[in-house]
mmCIF file with all atom_site columns, C-alpha atoms in Angstrom:
data_model
loop_
_atom_site.group_PDB
_atom_site.id
_atom_site.type_symbol
_atom_site.label_atom_id
_atom_site.label_alt_id
_atom_site.label_comp_id
_atom_site.label_asym_id
_atom_site.label_entity_id
_atom_site.label_seq_id
_atom_site.pdbx_PDB_ins_code
_atom_site.Cartn_x
_atom_site.Cartn_y
_atom_site.Cartn_z
_atom_site.occupancy
_atom_site.B_iso_or_equiv
_atom_site.pdbx_formal_charge
_atom_site.auth_seq_id
_atom_site.auth_comp_id
_atom_site.auth_asym_id
_atom_site.auth_atom_id
_atom_site.pdbx_PDB_model_num
ATOM 1   C CA . UNK A 1 1   ? 118.608 85.818  104.171 1.00 95.00 ? 1   UNK A CA 1
ATOM 2   C CA . UNK A 1 2   ? 118.318 88.515  101.535 1.00 96.00 ? 2   UNK A CA 1
ATOM 3   C CA . UNK A 1 3   ? 118.223 92.121  102.710 1.00 98.00 ? 3   UNK A CA 1
ATOM 4   C CA . UNK A 1 4   ? 118.416 95.439  100.899 1.00 98.00 ? 4   UNK A CA 1
ATOM 5   C CA . UNK A 1 5   ? 118.808 98.928  102.328 1.00 98.00 ? 5   UNK A CA 1
ATOM 6   C CA . UNK A 1 6   ? 118.482 102.270 100.601 1.00 98.00 ? 6   UNK A CA 1
ATOM 7   C CA . UNK A 1 7   ? 120.536 105.294 101.546 1.00 98.00 ? 7   UNK A CA 1
ATOM 8   C CA . UNK A 1 8   ? 120.821 108.848 100.326 1.00 97.00 ? 8   UNK A CA 1
ATOM 9   C CA . UNK A 1 9   ? 119.663 112.387 101.026 1.00 98.00 ? 9   UNK A CA 1
ATOM 10  C CA . UNK A 1 10  ? 116.239 112.996 102.476 1.00 97.00 ? 10  UNK A CA 1
ATOM 11  C CA . UNK A 1 11  ? 115.982 116.489 101.014 1.00 98.00 ? 11  UNK A CA 1
ATOM 12  C CA . UNK A 1 12  ? 117.130 117.776 97.638  1.00 98.00 ? 12  UNK A CA 1
ATOM 13  C CA . UNK A 1 13  ? 116.562 121.099 95.925  1.00 98.00 ? 13  UNK A CA 1
ATOM 14  C CA . UNK A 1 14  ? 114.859 121.464 92.549  1.00 97.00 ? 14  UNK A CA 1
ATOM 15  C CA . UNK A 1 15  ? 117.258 120.982 89.608  1.00 97.00 ? 15  UNK A CA 1
ATOM 16  C CA . UNK A 1 16  ? 119.727 119.051 91.765  1.00 98.00 ? 16  UNK A CA 1
ATOM 17  C CA . UNK A 1 17  ? 120.841 115.500 91.067  1.00 98.00 ? 17  UNK A CA 1
ATOM 18  C CA . UNK A 1 18  ? 119.728 112.717 93.414  1.00 98.00 ? 18  UNK A CA 1
ATOM 19  C CA . UNK A 1 19  ? 122.077 109.830 94.122  1.00 98.00 ? 19  UNK A CA 1
ATOM 20  C CA . UNK A 1 20  ? 120.710 106.805 95.961  1.00 98.00 ? 20  UNK A CA 1
ATOM 21  C CA . UNK A 1 21  ? 122.593 103.694 97.005  1.00 98.00 ? 21  UNK A CA 1
ATOM 22  C CA . UNK A 1 22  ? 121.123 100.251 97.556  1.00 98.00 ? 22  UNK A CA 1
ATOM 23  C CA . UNK A 1 23  ? 123.345 98.060  99.717  1.00 98.00 ? 23  UNK A CA 1
ATOM 24  C CA . UNK A 1 24  ? 122.361 94.427  99.778  1.00 98.00 ? 24  UNK A CA 1
ATOM 25  C CA . UNK A 1 25  ? 123.344 91.136  101.331 1.00 97.00 ? 25  UNK A CA 1
ATOM 26  C CA . UNK A 1 26  ? 122.371 87.499  101.016 1.00 96.00 ? 26  UNK A CA 1
ATOM 27  C CA . UNK A 1 27  ? 122.818 87.278  97.248  1.00 95.00 ? 27  UNK A CA 1
ATOM 28  C CA . UNK A 1 28  ? 125.307 88.143  94.540  1.00 94.00 ? 28  UNK A CA 1
ATOM 29  C CA . UNK A 1 29  ? 124.558 90.397  91.613  1.00 95.00 ? 29  UNK A CA 1
ATOM 30  C CA . UNK A 1 30  ? 126.924 88.273  89.549  1.00 93.00 ? 30  UNK A CA 1
ATOM 31  C CA . UNK A 1 31  ? 124.608 85.243  89.771  1.00 93.00 ? 31  UNK A CA 1
ATOM 32  C CA . UNK A 1 32  ? 122.835 84.492  86.500  1.00 94.00 ? 32  UNK A CA 1
ATOM 33  C CA . UNK A 1 33  ? 119.289 85.813  86.353  1.00 93.00 ? 33  UNK A CA 1
ATOM 34  C CA . UNK A 1 34  ? 119.469 88.102  89.376  1.00 95.00 ? 34  UNK A CA 1
ATOM 35  C CA . UNK A 1 35  ? 118.450 91.738  89.123  1.00 96.00 ? 35  UNK A CA 1
ATOM 36  C CA . UNK A 1 36  ? 117.983 94.749  91.366  1.00 97.00 ? 36  UNK A CA 1
ATOM 37  C CA . UNK A 1 37  ? 115.385 97.397  90.619  1.00 97.00 ? 37  UNK A CA 1
ATOM 38  C CA . UNK A 1 38  ? 114.635 100.897 91.825  1.00 98.00 ? 38  UNK A CA 1
ATOM 39  C CA . UNK A 1 39  ? 110.973 101.683 92.418  1.00 98.00 ? 39  UNK A CA 1
ATOM 40  C CA . UNK A 1 40  ? 109.433 104.866 93.771  1.00 98.00 ? 40  UNK A CA 1
ATOM 41  C CA . UNK A 1 41  ? 106.111 105.572 95.396  1.00 98.00 ? 41  UNK A CA 1
ATOM 42  C CA . UNK A 1 42  ? 104.731 109.094 95.856  1.00 98.00 ? 42  UNK A CA 1
ATOM 43  C CA . UNK A 1 43  ? 102.653 109.533 99.012  1.00 96.00 ? 43  UNK A CA 1
ATOM 44  C CA . UNK A 1 44  ? 99.262  107.848 98.601  1.00 95.00 ? 44  UNK A CA 1
ATOM 45  C CA . UNK A 1 45  ? 100.015 106.605 95.100  1.00 97.00 ? 45  UNK A CA 1
ATOM 46  C CA . UNK A 1 46  ? 100.988 103.342 93.421  1.00 98.00 ? 46  UNK A CA 1
ATOM 47  C CA . UNK A 1 47  ? 104.594 102.233 93.008  1.00 98.00 ? 47  UNK A CA 1
ATOM 48  C CA . UNK A 1 48  ? 106.411 103.099 89.775  1.00 98.00 ? 48  UNK A CA 1
ATOM 49  C CA . UNK A 1 49  ? 109.377 101.156 88.399  1.00 97.00 ? 49  UNK A CA 1
ATOM 50  C CA . UNK A 1 50  ? 112.295 103.418 87.546  1.00 98.00 ? 50  UNK A CA 1
ATOM 51  C CA . UNK A 1 51  ? 115.212 101.239 86.565  1.00 97.00 ? 51  UNK A CA 1
ATOM 52  C CA . UNK A 1 52  ? 116.507 97.694  86.677  1.00 96.00 ? 52  UNK A CA 1
ATOM 53  C CA . UNK A 1 53  ? 119.972 96.221  86.361  1.00 97.00 ? 53  UNK A CA 1
ATOM 54  C CA . UNK A 1 54  ? 120.698 92.569  85.637  1.00 95.00 ? 54  UNK A CA 1
ATOM 55  C CA . UNK A 1 55  ? 123.613 90.391  86.695  1.00 95.00 ? 55  UNK A CA 1
ATOM 56  C CA . UNK A 1 56  ? 125.136 90.774  83.205  1.00 95.00 ? 56  UNK A CA 1
ATOM 57  C CA . UNK A 1 57  ? 124.931 94.614  83.424  1.00 96.00 ? 57  UNK A CA 1
ATOM 58  C CA . UNK A 1 58  ? 121.938 94.787  81.090  1.00 95.00 ? 58  UNK A CA 1
ATOM 59  C CA . UNK A 1 59  ? 119.782 97.757  82.109  1.00 96.00 ? 59  UNK A CA 1
ATOM 60  C CA . UNK A 1 60  ? 116.165 98.802  81.696  1.00 95.00 ? 60  UNK A CA 1
ATOM 61  C CA . UNK A 1 61  ? 114.724 102.248 82.325  1.00 97.00 ? 61  UNK A CA 1
ATOM 62  C CA . UNK A 1 62  ? 111.282 103.779 82.582  1.00 96.00 ? 62  UNK A CA 1
ATOM 63  C CA . UNK A 1 63  ? 110.752 105.286 79.113  1.00 96.00 ? 63  UNK A CA 1
ATOM 64  C CA . UNK A 1 64  ? 109.286 108.491 80.551  1.00 95.00 ? 64  UNK A CA 1
ATOM 65  C CA . UNK A 1 65  ? 112.292 109.055 82.848  1.00 97.00 ? 65  UNK A CA 1
ATOM 66  C CA . UNK A 1 66  ? 115.069 107.452 80.838  1.00 97.00 ? 66  UNK A CA 1
ATOM 67  C CA . UNK A 1 67  ? 116.831 110.711 80.012  1.00 97.00 ? 67  UNK A CA 1
ATOM 68  C CA . UNK A 1 68  ? 117.212 111.500 83.726  1.00 98.00 ? 68  UNK A CA 1
ATOM 69  C CA . UNK A 1 69  ? 118.191 108.094 85.128  1.00 98.00 ? 69  UNK A CA 1
ATOM 70  C CA . UNK A 1 70  ? 121.403 106.117 85.404  1.00 98.00 ? 70  UNK A CA 1
ATOM 71  C CA . UNK A 1 71  ? 121.699 102.781 87.212  1.00 98.00 ? 71  UNK A CA 1
ATOM 72  C CA . UNK A 1 72  ? 125.037 101.140 87.962  1.00 98.00 ? 72  UNK A CA 1
ATOM 73  C CA . UNK A 1 73  ? 126.258 98.247  90.051  1.00 97.00 ? 73  UNK A CA 1
ATOM 74  C CA . UNK A 1 74  ? 129.357 97.529  92.106  1.00 96.00 ? 74  UNK A CA 1
ATOM 75  C CA . UNK A 1 75  ? 129.325 93.789  92.509  1.00 94.00 ? 75  UNK A CA 1
ATOM 76  C CA . UNK A 1 76  ? 132.332 93.695  94.820  1.00 93.00 ? 76  UNK A CA 1
ATOM 77  C CA . UNK A 1 77  ? 130.669 96.118  97.240  1.00 96.00 ? 77  UNK A CA 1
ATOM 78  C CA . UNK A 1 78  ? 127.172 94.633  96.855  1.00 97.00 ? 78  UNK A CA 1
ATOM 79  C CA . UNK A 1 79  ? 125.725 97.983  95.852  1.00 98.00 ? 79  UNK A CA 1
ATOM 80  C CA . UNK A 1 80  ? 123.475 99.389  93.171  1.00 98.00 ? 80  UNK A CA 1
ATOM 81  C CA . UNK A 1 81  ? 123.423 103.143 92.608  1.00 98.00 ? 81  UNK A CA 1
ATOM 82  C CA . UNK A 1 82  ? 120.674 105.202 90.995  1.00 98.00 ? 82  UNK A CA 1
ATOM 83  C CA . UNK A 1 83  ? 121.176 108.778 89.876  1.00 98.00 ? 83  UNK A CA 1
ATOM 84  C CA . UNK A 1 84  ? 118.293 111.003 88.839  1.00 98.00 ? 84  UNK A CA 1
ATOM 85  C CA . UNK A 1 85  ? 119.049 114.418 87.394  1.00 98.00 ? 85  UNK A CA 1
ATOM 86  C CA . UNK A 1 86  ? 117.048 117.632 87.384  1.00 97.00 ? 86  UNK A CA 1
ATOM 87  C CA . UNK A 1 87  ? 114.918 116.802 90.416  1.00 98.00 ? 87  UNK A CA 1
ATOM 88  C CA . UNK A 1 88  ? 111.482 118.402 90.683  1.00 97.00 ? 88  UNK A CA 1
ATOM 89  C CA . UNK A 1 89  ? 108.946 118.560 93.530  1.00 97.00 ? 89  UNK A CA 1
ATOM 90  C CA . UNK A 1 90  ? 106.850 115.941 91.696  1.00 97.00 ? 90  UNK A CA 1
ATOM 91  C CA . UNK A 1 91  ? 109.729 113.512 92.295  1.00 98.00 ? 91  UNK A CA 1
ATOM 92  C CA . UNK A 1 92  ? 108.993 113.593 96.031  1.00 98.00 ? 92  UNK A CA 1
ATOM 93  C CA . UNK A 1 93  ? 108.459 109.952 96.959  1.00 98.00 ? 93  UNK A CA 1
ATOM 94  C CA . UNK A 1 94  ? 109.692 106.956 98.885  1.00 98.00 ? 94  UNK A CA 1
ATOM 95  C CA . UNK A 1 95  ? 112.381 105.248 96.845  1.00 98.00 ? 95  UNK A CA 1
ATOM 96  C CA . UNK A 1 96  ? 112.799 101.489 97.163  1.00 98.00 ? 96  UNK A CA 1
ATOM 97  C CA . UNK A 1 97  ? 115.250 98.982  95.810  1.00 98.00 ? 97  UNK A CA 1
ATOM 98  C CA . UNK A 1 98  ? 114.088 95.416  95.277  1.00 98.00 ? 98  UNK A CA 1
ATOM 99  C CA . UNK A 1 99  ? 115.480 92.005  94.325  1.00 97.00 ? 99  UNK A CA 1
ATOM 100 C CA . UNK A 1 100 ? 114.329 89.578  91.659  1.00 95.00 ? 100 UNK A CA 1
ATOM 101 C CA . UNK A 1 101 ? 115.864 86.129  91.656  1.00 89.00 ? 101 UNK A CA 1
ATOM 102 C CA . UNK A 1 102 ? 115.387 85.218  88.030  1.00 83.00 ? 102 UNK A CA 1
ATOM 103 C CA . UNK A 1 103 ? 114.949 87.002  84.732  1.00 79.00 ? 103 UNK A CA 1
ATOM 104 C CA . UNK A 1 104 ? 111.461 88.441  84.323  1.00 79.00 ? 104 UNK A CA 1
ATOM 105 C CA . UNK A 1 105 ? 110.227 87.731  87.806  1.00 90.00 ? 105 UNK A CA 1
ATOM 106 C CA . UNK A 1 106 ? 108.405 89.670  90.485  1.00 95.00 ? 106 UNK A CA 1
ATOM 107 C CA . UNK A 1 107 ? 110.105 91.716  93.197  1.00 97.00 ? 107 UNK A CA 1
ATOM 108 C CA . UNK A 1 108 ? 110.374 89.172  95.970  1.00 96.00 ? 108 UNK A CA 1
ATOM 109 C CA . UNK A 1 109 ? 112.395 91.159  98.517  1.00 97.00 ? 109 UNK A CA 1
ATOM 110 C CA . UNK A 1 110 ? 112.209 94.935  99.046  1.00 98.00 ? 110 UNK A CA 1
ATOM 111 C CA . UNK A 1 111 ? 114.220 97.359  101.088 1.00 98.00 ? 111 UNK A CA 1
ATOM 112 C CA . UNK A 1 112 ? 112.454 99.504  103.683 1.00 98.00 ? 112 UNK A CA 1
ATOM 113 C CA . UNK A 1 113 ? 112.654 102.525 101.412 1.00 98.00 ? 113 UNK A CA 1
ATOM 114 C CA . UNK A 1 114 ? 113.973 106.036 101.822 1.00 98.00 ? 114 UNK A CA 1
ATOM 115 C CA . UNK A 1 115 ? 111.785 109.125 101.658 1.00 98.00 ? 115 UNK A CA 1
ATOM 116 C CA . UNK A 1 116 ? 113.106 111.870 99.399  1.00 98.00 ? 116 UNK A CA 1
ATOM 117 C CA . UNK A 1 117 ? 111.571 115.329 99.449  1.00 98.00 ? 117 UNK A CA 1
ATOM 118 C CA . UNK A 1 118 ? 112.267 117.811 96.677  1.00 98.00 ? 118 UNK A CA 1
ATOM 119 C CA . UNK A 1 119 ? 111.869 121.356 97.917  1.00 97.00 ? 119 UNK A CA 1
ATOM 120 C CA . UNK A 1 120 ? 113.705 124.647 97.846  1.00 95.00 ? 120 UNK A CA 1
ATOM 121 C CA . UNK B 2 1   ? 103.474 100.418 78.447  1.00 93.00 ? 1   UNK B CA 1
ATOM 122 C CA . UNK B 2 2   ? 101.060 97.746  79.686  1.00 96.00 ? 2   UNK B CA 1
ATOM 123 C CA . UNK B 2 3   ? 98.291  99.411  81.689  1.00 97.00 ? 3   UNK B CA 1
ATOM 124 C CA . UNK B 2 4   ? 97.023  97.591  84.779  1.00 98.00 ? 4   UNK B CA 1
ATOM 125 C CA . UNK B 2 5   ? 93.525  98.590  85.891  1.00 98.00 ? 5   UNK B CA 1
ATOM 126 C CA . UNK B 2 6   ? 92.371  97.552  89.359  1.00 98.00 ? 6   UNK B CA 1
ATOM 127 C CA . UNK B 2 7   ? 88.908  97.602  90.832  1.00 95.00 ? 7   UNK B CA 1
ATOM 128 C CA . UNK B 2 8   ? 87.452  98.580  93.184  1.00 97.00 ? 8   UNK B CA 1
ATOM 129 C CA . UNK B 2 9   ? 89.556  101.458 94.565  1.00 97.00 ? 9   UNK B CA 1
ATOM 130 C CA . UNK B 2 10  ? 88.461  100.508 98.064  1.00 97.00 ? 10  UNK B CA 1
ATOM 131 C CA . UNK B 2 11  ? 86.617  97.681  99.703  1.00 96.00 ? 11  UNK B CA 1
ATOM 132 C CA . UNK B 2 12  ? 85.069  97.281  103.173 1.00 97.00 ? 12  UNK B CA 1
ATOM 133 C CA . UNK B 2 13  ? 84.492  93.693  104.253 1.00 97.00 ? 13  UNK B CA 1
ATOM 134 C CA . UNK B 2 14  ? 83.337  92.178  107.531 1.00 97.00 ? 14  UNK B CA 1
ATOM 135 C CA . UNK B 2 15  ? 85.742  89.999  109.459 1.00 97.00 ? 15  UNK B CA 1
ATOM 136 C CA . UNK B 2 16  ? 85.552  86.416  108.216 1.00 97.00 ? 16  UNK B CA 1
ATOM 137 C CA . UNK B 2 17  ? 83.941  87.412  104.927 1.00 97.00 ? 17  UNK B CA 1
ATOM 138 C CA . UNK B 2 18  ? 85.383  87.232  101.406 1.00 98.00 ? 18  UNK B CA 1
ATOM 139 C CA . UNK B 2 19  ? 87.238  90.063  99.713  1.00 98.00 ? 19  UNK B CA 1
ATOM 140 C CA . UNK B 2 20  ? 87.688  90.071  95.940  1.00 98.00 ? 20  UNK B CA 1
ATOM 141 C CA . UNK B 2 21  ? 90.021  92.400  94.057  1.00 98.00 ? 21  UNK B CA 1
ATOM 142 C CA . UNK B 2 22  ? 90.144  92.605  90.282  1.00 98.00 ? 22  UNK B CA 1
ATOM 143 C CA . UNK B 2 23  ? 92.937  93.576  87.925  1.00 98.00 ? 23  UNK B CA 1
ATOM 144 C CA . UNK B 2 24  ? 92.869  93.831  84.148  1.00 98.00 ? 24  UNK B CA 1
ATOM 145 C CA . UNK B 2 25  ? 95.885  94.132  81.892  1.00 98.00 ? 25  UNK B CA 1
ATOM 146 C CA . UNK B 2 26  ? 95.799  96.034  78.607  1.00 98.00 ? 26  UNK B CA 1
ATOM 147 C CA . UNK B 2 27  ? 97.781  93.243  76.910  1.00 97.00 ? 27  UNK B CA 1
ATOM 148 C CA . UNK B 2 28  ? 98.265  89.530  77.368  1.00 96.00 ? 28  UNK B CA 1
ATOM 149 C CA . UNK B 2 29  ? 100.671 88.611  80.158  1.00 96.00 ? 29  UNK B CA 1
ATOM 150 C CA . UNK B 2 30  ? 101.113 85.075  78.848  1.00 95.00 ? 30  UNK B CA 1
ATOM 151 C CA . UNK B 2 31  ? 104.617 83.980  77.992  1.00 91.00 ? 31  UNK B CA 1
ATOM 152 C CA . UNK B 2 32  ? 104.010 81.147  75.531  1.00 90.00 ? 32  UNK B CA 1
ATOM 153 C CA . UNK B 2 33  ? 107.408 79.526  76.076  1.00 89.00 ? 33  UNK B CA 1
ATOM 154 C CA . UNK B 2 34  ? 106.364 78.370  79.560  1.00 90.00 ? 34  UNK B CA 1
ATOM 155 C CA . UNK B 2 35  ? 102.591 78.982  79.471  1.00 91.00 ? 35  UNK B CA 1
ATOM 156 C CA . UNK B 2 36  ? 102.842 81.237  82.535  1.00 93.00 ? 36  UNK B CA 1
ATOM 157 C CA . UNK B 2 37  ? 101.185 84.584  83.157  1.00 96.00 ? 37  UNK B CA 1
ATOM 158 C CA . UNK B 2 38  ? 103.548 87.206  84.480  1.00 96.00 ? 38  UNK B CA 1
ATOM 159 C CA . UNK B 2 39  ? 101.346 88.786  87.126  1.00 97.00 ? 39  UNK B CA 1
ATOM 160 C CA . UNK B 2 40  ? 102.065 89.384  90.791  1.00 98.00 ? 40  UNK B CA 1
ATOM 161 C CA . UNK B 2 41  ? 99.997  90.558  93.759  1.00 98.00 ? 41  UNK B CA 1
ATOM 162 C CA . UNK B 2 42  ? 101.477 92.610  96.601  1.00 98.00 ? 42  UNK B CA 1
ATOM 163 C CA . UNK B 2 43  ? 100.182 93.654  100.007 1.00 98.00 ? 43  UNK B CA 1
ATOM 164 C CA . UNK B 2 44  ? 101.283 96.977  101.487 1.00 98.00 ? 44  UNK B CA 1
ATOM 165 C CA . UNK B 2 45  ? 100.625 98.036  105.051 1.00 98.00 ? 45  UNK B CA 1
ATOM 166 C CA . UNK B 2 46  ? 101.190 101.634 106.221 1.00 96.00 ? 46  UNK B CA 1
ATOM 167 C CA . UNK B 2 47  ? 104.844 102.564 106.535 1.00 95.00 ? 47  UNK B CA 1
ATOM 168 C CA . UNK B 2 48  ? 106.018 99.275  105.004 1.00 98.00 ? 48  UNK B CA 1
ATOM 169 C CA . UNK B 2 49  ? 107.247 98.267  101.561 1.00 98.00 ? 49  UNK B CA 1
ATOM 170 C CA . UNK B 2 50  ? 105.022 96.095  99.396  1.00 98.00 ? 50  UNK B CA 1
ATOM 171 C CA . UNK B 2 51  ? 105.162 92.393  100.217 1.00 98.00 ? 51  UNK B CA 1
ATOM 172 C CA . UNK B 2 52  ? 104.931 89.800  97.456  1.00 98.00 ? 52  UNK B CA 1
ATOM 173 C CA . UNK B 2 53  ? 101.939 87.538  98.046  1.00 98.00 ? 53  UNK B CA 1
ATOM 174 C CA . UNK B 2 54  ? 101.360 85.778  94.735  1.00 98.00 ? 54  UNK B CA 1
ATOM 175 C CA . UNK B 2 55  ? 103.548 85.170  91.712  1.00 95.00 ? 55  UNK B CA 1
ATOM 176 C CA . UNK B 2 56  ? 102.686 83.787  88.252  1.00 96.00 ? 56  UNK B CA 1
ATOM 177 C CA . UNK B 2 57  ? 99.088  84.896  88.804  1.00 97.00 ? 57  UNK B CA 1
ATOM 178 C CA . UNK B 2 58  ? 98.265  82.056  91.204  1.00 97.00 ? 58  UNK B CA 1
ATOM 179 C CA . UNK B 2 59  ? 101.372 80.796  93.062  1.00 96.00 ? 59  UNK B CA 1
ATOM 180 C CA . UNK B 2 60  ? 101.443 81.788  96.728  1.00 97.00 ? 60  UNK B CA 1
ATOM 181 C CA . UNK B 2 61  ? 104.786 82.816  98.130  1.00 96.00 ? 61  UNK B CA 1
ATOM 182 C CA . UNK B 2 62  ? 106.175 80.779  101.000 1.00 94.00 ? 62  UNK B CA 1
ATOM 183 C CA . UNK B 2 63  ? 104.563 81.741  104.299 1.00 96.00 ? 63  UNK B CA 1
ATOM 184 C CA . UNK B 2 64  ? 101.537 83.459  102.774 1.00 97.00 ? 64  UNK B CA 1
ATOM 185 C CA . UNK B 2 65  ? 98.323  82.195  104.398 1.00 97.00 ? 65  UNK B CA 1
ATOM 186 C CA . UNK B 2 66  ? 96.182  80.003  102.186 1.00 96.00 ? 66  UNK B CA 1
ATOM 187 C CA . UNK B 2 67  ? 93.224  82.358  102.579 1.00 98.00 ? 67  UNK B CA 1
ATOM 188 C CA . UNK B 2 68  ? 94.959  84.373  99.846  1.00 98.00 ? 68  UNK B CA 1
ATOM 189 C CA . UNK B 2 69  ? 94.513  83.018  96.330  1.00 98.00 ? 69  UNK B CA 1
ATOM 190 C CA . UNK B 2 70  ? 94.990  84.270  92.802  1.00 98.00 ? 70  UNK B CA 1
ATOM 191 C CA . UNK B 2 71  ? 93.163  83.329  89.649  1.00 97.00 ? 71  UNK B CA 1
ATOM 192 C CA . UNK B 2 72  ? 93.058  84.466  86.060  1.00 96.00 ? 72  UNK B CA 1
ATOM 193 C CA . UNK B 2 73  ? 91.050  84.370  82.879  1.00 96.00 ? 73  UNK B CA 1
ATOM 194 C CA . UNK B 2 74  ? 92.618  85.861  79.793  1.00 95.00 ? 74  UNK B CA 1
ATOM 195 C CA . UNK B 2 75  ? 93.711  89.372  80.744  1.00 97.00 ? 75  UNK B CA 1
ATOM 196 C CA . UNK B 2 76  ? 91.566  89.447  83.889  1.00 98.00 ? 76  UNK B CA 1
ATOM 197 C CA . UNK B 2 77  ? 93.109  88.589  87.241  1.00 98.00 ? 77  UNK B CA 1
ATOM 198 C CA . UNK B 2 78  ? 91.592  88.207  90.692  1.00 98.00 ? 78  UNK B CA 1
ATOM 199 C CA . UNK B 2 79  ? 92.981  88.213  94.220  1.00 98.00 ? 79  UNK B CA 1
ATOM 200 C CA . UNK B 2 80  ? 90.646  86.607  96.745  1.00 98.00 ? 80  UNK B CA 1
ATOM 201 C CA . UNK B 2 81  ? 90.904  86.700  100.516 1.00 98.00 ? 81  UNK B CA 1
ATOM 202 C CA . UNK B 2 82  ? 88.499  83.986  101.599 1.00 95.00 ? 82  UNK B CA 1
ATOM 203 C CA . UNK B 2 83  ? 88.099  84.897  105.265 1.00 94.00 ? 83  UNK B CA 1
ATOM 204 C CA . UNK B 2 84  ? 89.261  88.425  106.003 1.00 97.00 ? 84  UNK B CA 1
ATOM 205 C CA . UNK B 2 85  ? 91.343  88.856  109.130 1.00 97.00 ? 85  UNK B CA 1
ATOM 206 C CA . UNK B 2 86  ? 92.146  92.115  110.906 1.00 97.00 ? 86  UNK B CA 1
ATOM 207 C CA . UNK B 2 87  ? 95.786  91.838  109.840 1.00 97.00 ? 87  UNK B CA 1
ATOM 208 C CA . UNK B 2 88  ? 94.734  91.833  106.164 1.00 98.00 ? 88  UNK B CA 1
ATOM 209 C CA . UNK B 2 89  ? 93.851  95.535  106.267 1.00 98.00 ? 89  UNK B CA 1
ATOM 210 C CA . UNK B 2 90  ? 96.186  96.969  103.651 1.00 98.00 ? 90  UNK B CA 1
ATOM 211 C CA . UNK B 2 91  ? 96.453  98.247  100.110 1.00 98.00 ? 91  UNK B CA 1
ATOM 212 C CA . UNK B 2 92  ? 96.811  95.548  97.472  1.00 98.00 ? 92  UNK B CA 1
ATOM 213 C CA . UNK B 2 93  ? 98.538  96.032  94.129  1.00 98.00 ? 93  UNK B CA 1
ATOM 214 C CA . UNK B 2 94  ? 98.752  93.924  91.010  1.00 98.00 ? 94  UNK B CA 1
ATOM 215 C CA . UNK B 2 95  ? 101.872 94.200  88.870  1.00 98.00 ? 95  UNK B CA 1
ATOM 216 C CA . UNK B 2 96  ? 102.885 92.811  85.500  1.00 97.00 ? 96  UNK B CA 1
ATOM 217 C CA . UNK B 2 97  ? 106.450 91.687  84.821  1.00 95.00 ? 97  UNK B CA 1
ATOM 218 C CA . UNK B 2 98  ? 105.838 90.442  81.280  1.00 94.00 ? 98  UNK B CA 1
ATOM 219 C CA . UNK B 2 99  ? 107.245 93.572  79.640  1.00 92.00 ? 99  UNK B CA 1
ATOM 220 C CA . UNK B 2 100 ? 109.394 96.545  80.500  1.00 89.00 ? 100 UNK B CA 1
ATOM 221 C CA . UNK B 2 101 ? 108.572 98.829  82.109  1.00 92.00 ? 101 UNK B CA 1
ATOM 222 C CA . UNK B 2 102 ? 106.988 96.688  84.782  1.00 95.00 ? 102 UNK B CA 1
ATOM 223 C CA . UNK B 2 103 ? 103.763 98.386  85.765  1.00 97.00 ? 103 UNK B CA 1
ATOM 224 C CA . UNK B 2 104 ? 101.476 98.356  88.782  1.00 98.00 ? 104 UNK B CA 1
ATOM 225 C CA . UNK B 2 105 ? 97.761  98.783  89.178  1.00 98.00 ? 105 UNK B CA 1
ATOM 226 C CA . UNK B 2 106 ? 96.587  101.824 91.106  1.00 98.00 ? 106 UNK B CA 1
ATOM 227 C CA . UNK B 2 107 ? 95.836  99.809  94.240  1.00 98.00 ? 107 UNK B CA 1
ATOM 228 C CA . UNK B 2 108 ? 92.817  98.598  96.218  1.00 98.00 ? 108 UNK B CA 1
ATOM 229 C CA . UNK B 2 109 ? 92.415  99.592  99.848  1.00 98.00 ? 109 UNK B CA 1
ATOM 230 C CA . UNK B 2 110 ? 90.861  96.859  101.980 1.00 98.00 ? 110 UNK B CA 1
ATOM 231 C CA . UNK B 2 111 ? 89.228  97.851  105.255 1.00 97.00 ? 111 UNK B CA 1
ATOM 232 C CA . UNK B 2 112 ? 87.079  96.212  107.910 1.00 97.00 ? 112 UNK B CA 1
ATOM 233 C CA . UNK B 2 113 ? 83.360  96.927  107.744 1.00 95.00 ? 113 UNK B CA 1
#
């Protein structure tokens, strides 16, 4: 059974850096084709893909946020970490990590998400 | 970026009746190497993450009731719920995974009339 769980701060101040960790089980991020993505969803709005990391360490970023994002993986610890710099109140959202089992596939399993509020 | 446009924004349907949600992509989602369209449908209930219902435009995920179906024509995609049940009240999103960044439609809220 595949599970993912997000962890990190619930409140960050403007200009601070957000670090979120996705801890997963039930699959290996060293298996060919597998990827983990970070997706955020502001309250009442549609989800937005932020970043994706593949089993071979290939990475994809949202073009509009690329300068602020870094995604890394620790295969031995079954974790994927997302950092987002220079946080702003508009970044207030629920942040999810999600699994895809093959290259260029939908997000078949999602974590429960973690709500992050950006406020001074 | 590929823009996904959903309609309507909201939909009220009587129990047992049909609900139809539309989604249009700004570019083709066809991958010629396998003749598949890279379009997914998700269901999201309040306080929950999105749940994958349909992959490859028309393939139901395991465990998804067969009242949910997906179809496509060119760059137009449709999610149909043939007999709406109370538990189907949710927001539904289409999403393309043909190109990066993967993009979602703005969502369709389905309610009971």
